[in-house]
Coordinates of C-alpha atoms in Angstrom, one line a residue:
M227 CA -83.3 -15.2 -26.9
N228 CA -81.2 -12.0 -27.0
R229 CA -84.2 -10.2 -28.4
R230 CA -86.5 -11.3 -25.6
L231 CA -83.9 -10.1 -23.1
V232 CA -83.6 -6.7 -24.7
T233 CA -87.4 -6.5 -24.9
V234 CA -88.0 -7.5 -21.4
S235 CA -85.1 -5.4 -20.2
A236 CA -86.5 -2.3 -21.9
A237 CA -90.0 -2.8 -20.6
L238 CA -88.7 -3.5 -17.1
A239 CA -86.4 -0.5 -17.2
A240 CA -89.2 1.7 -18.3
T241 CA -91.4 0.4 -15.5
V242 CA -88.7 0.7 -12.9
S243 CA -87.1 3.8 -14.1
F244 CA -90.1 5.9 -13.5
P245 CA -90.7 5.4 -9.8
I246 CA -87.4 6.6 -8.6
L247 CA -87.3 9.7 -6.3
L248 CA -89.7 12.4 -5.5
A249 CA -88.6 15.7 -4.1
L250 CA -90.2 17.1 -1.0
G251 CA -92.7 14.3 -0.9
G252 CA -96.0 14.0 -2.8
T253 CA -96.3 15.5 -6.3
T254 CA -96.5 19.2 -5.3
G255 CA -92.9 20.1 -6.1
P256 CA -90.9 20.1 -9.3
T257 CA -90.3 16.9 -11.3
Y258 CA -86.7 15.7 -11.7
V259 CA -86.0 13.9 -14.9
F260 CA -83.0 11.6 -14.8
E261 CA -81.4 9.5 -17.6
L262 CA -81.1 5.9 -16.6
S263 CA -78.4 3.3 -17.3
M264 CA -79.3 -0.4 -16.8
K265 CA -77.9 -3.9 -17.0
G266 CA -78.8 -7.3 -15.8
K267 CA -80.3 -10.7 -16.8
T268 CA -83.5 -11.9 -18.4
W269 CA -85.2 -15.3 -18.3
N270 CA -87.5 -16.7 -21.0
T271 CA -90.2 -18.2 -18.8
A272 CA -92.2 -19.3 -21.9
V273 CA -89.6 -22.1 -22.6
V274 CA -90.8 -25.1 -20.7
L275 CA -88.1 -27.7 -19.8
N276 CA -87.9 -30.4 -17.3
P277 CA -88.1 -29.3 -13.6
G278 CA -84.7 -28.1 -12.4
V279 CA -83.3 -27.6 -15.8
K280 CA -81.8 -24.1 -16.2
P281 CA -83.8 -22.0 -18.7
P282 CA -82.4 -19.7 -21.3
I283 CA -80.9 -16.7 -19.5
G284 CA -79.7 -13.6 -21.4
K285 CA -77.6 -10.7 -20.4
V286 CA -79.1 -7.2 -20.8
K287 CA -76.8 -4.3 -21.4
N288 CA -77.5 -0.6 -21.8
K289 CA -76.2 -0.6 -25.4
D290 CA -78.6 -3.4 -26.4
I291 CA -81.5 -1.6 -24.8
A292 CA -80.5 1.6 -26.7
A293 CA -80.3 -0.3 -30.0
V294 CA -83.8 -1.8 -29.6
L295 CA -85.3 1.6 -28.7
K296 CA -83.6 3.2 -31.7
G297 CA -85.0 0.5 -34.0
E298 CA -81.4 -0.6 -34.9
L299 CA -81.7 -4.1 -33.4
P300 CA -84.5 -6.2 -34.8
D301 CA -86.4 -7.4 -31.7
F302 CA -89.9 -8.5 -30.9
A303 CA -89.8 -6.0 -28.1
A304 CA -90.2 -3.2 -30.6
D305 CA -93.9 -4.2 -30.8
Y306 CA -94.3 -3.7 -27.0
L307 CA -92.2 -0.6 -26.3
D308 CA -92.5 3.1 -27.1
L309 CA -89.5 3.4 -29.4
D310 CA -87.4 6.7 -29.4
A311 CA -84.5 7.8 -31.5
G312 CA -82.6 8.8 -28.4
G313 CA -82.4 5.1 -27.2
K314 CA -82.6 5.9 -23.5
F315 CA -84.9 5.4 -20.5
Y316 CA -85.8 8.3 -18.2
L317 CA -87.0 8.4 -14.6
Y318 CA -89.4 11.2 -13.8
Y319 CA -89.0 11.7 -10.0
D320 CA -92.3 13.5 -9.0
G321 CA -92.0 13.0 -5.2
K322 CA -91.4 10.5 -2.5
S323 CA -94.5 8.5 -3.3
S324 CA -94.8 8.5 -7.1
W325 CA -92.4 8.2 -10.1
R326 CA -92.8 7.8 -13.8
V327 CA -90.7 6.1 -16.4
A328 CA -90.5 6.7 -20.2
T329 CA -88.3 6.0 -23.2
N330 CA -88.2 9.7 -24.0
P331 CA -87.3 13.0 -22.3
N332 CA -90.6 14.7 -23.4
G333 CA -92.9 12.9 -20.9
D334 CA -94.9 11.0 -23.5
D335 CA -96.4 7.5 -22.7
L336 CA -95.2 7.4 -19.1
T337 CA -95.5 4.4 -16.8
T338 CA -96.3 5.3 -13.2
L339 CA -94.7 3.6 -10.2
D340 CA -96.1 4.2 -6.7
G341 CA -94.5 3.5 -3.3
Q342 CA -92.5 5.1 -0.7
V343 CA -89.1 6.8 -0.2
A344 CA -87.9 6.8 3.4
N345 CA -86.1 9.7 5.1
D346 CA -82.7 8.0 4.5
G347 CA -83.4 7.5 0.8
Q348 CA -84.4 3.8 0.8
F349 CA -87.2 3.3 -1.7
W350 CA -89.7 0.7 -2.8
M351 CA -91.8 1.4 -5.9
A352 CA -94.1 -0.8 -7.9
G353 CA -96.2 -0.4 -11.0
R354 CA -97.8 -2.0 -14.0
Y355 CA -96.6 -1.6 -17.6
D356 CA -99.5 -1.9 -20.0
M357 CA -99.0 -1.4 -23.7
F358 CA -100.9 -3.4 -26.3
L359 CA -100.6 -7.0 -25.2
A360 CA -97.5 -6.4 -23.1
D361 CA -98.8 -6.2 -19.6
A362 CA -96.1 -6.6 -16.9
D363 CA -95.5 -6.0 -13.2
A364 CA -92.4 -4.1 -12.0
F365 CA -90.9 -3.6 -8.6
A366 CA -87.9 -1.4 -7.8
Q367 CA -86.0 -1.1 -4.6
G368 CA -82.9 0.9 -3.9
K369 CA -81.5 4.2 -2.6
V370 CA -82.0 7.8 -3.5
T371 CA -79.2 10.2 -2.6
F372 CA -80.5 13.6 -1.6
E373 CA -78.8 17.0 -1.7
K374 CA -77.6 17.7 1.8
G375 CA -80.3 18.8 4.2
T376 CA -83.1 18.4 1.6
F377 CA -85.3 15.9 0.0
T378 CA -84.1 17.0 -3.5
P379 CA -82.9 13.9 -5.4
K380 CA -79.3 14.0 -6.5
K381 CA -79.1 10.4 -7.8
V382 CA -80.9 7.1 -7.7
K383 CA -79.8 3.5 -8.0
G384 CA -81.3 0.2 -7.3
K385 CA -82.7 -3.1 -8.6
L386 CA -85.6 -3.6 -10.9
H387 CA -87.6 -6.8 -11.1
F388 CA -89.9 -7.2 -14.0
V389 CA -92.2 -10.1 -14.9
S390 CA -94.7 -10.6 -17.7
A391 CA -96.7 -13.8 -18.3
T392 CA -97.9 -12.4 -21.6
L393 CA -94.3 -11.9 -22.9
G394 CA -93.0 -15.0 -21.1
T395 CA -90.2 -13.0 -19.6
G396 CA -88.7 -12.2 -16.2
M397 CA -85.9 -9.7 -15.6
T398 CA -83.7 -8.5 -12.8
L399 CA -81.9 -5.3 -13.7
S400 CA -79.5 -3.0 -11.9
F401 CA -80.2 0.7 -12.7
K402 CA -78.7 4.0 -11.9
T403 CA -79.2 7.6 -12.9
V404 CA -76.7 9.2 -15.2
G405 CA -75.7 12.9 -14.7
K406 CA -77.7 15.7 -13.2
P407 CA -81.4 15.8 -13.6
T408 CA -83.4 18.2 -15.7
V409 CA -85.9 20.1 -13.4
L410 CA -89.4 20.6 -14.7
P411 CA -91.8 23.0 -12.9

């Protein structure tokens, strides 16, 4: 069960991480690459019990996600995720209407999230994670903090909801950016 949580958490994080913040709207400005930290819970929806019976619920922690991505924690999720020795998720903030998420800082194998960021920083982003047989839907909602007087993202935090009938998993994760972003032209 812990493996499913980590797998689902990692996939959800990747899907959610990407759509956070875009600066100056659209995708015409620079891309801000943030490292993400995540934690939350995962449900194994493939386990069928009597109606009303609480299903297996696992806790997802950033260190577990890192161990799976590094290949240190044997987990079925490794078959459905882009593994990276760094063991982190990254949010590529392209603008106020499109973000991307990846398990590497190089921009390889990105998952796109589309939505909107309001003037006050509230955001709603959604996307589809599709790798091999692991298709999943992700929805992120939260707040972008901008540098004063601009739409330049300073930090992002929120909730990510992830569900995959294929994997038999649902997750709810809290996420936040860690440190200052790297700015790509």
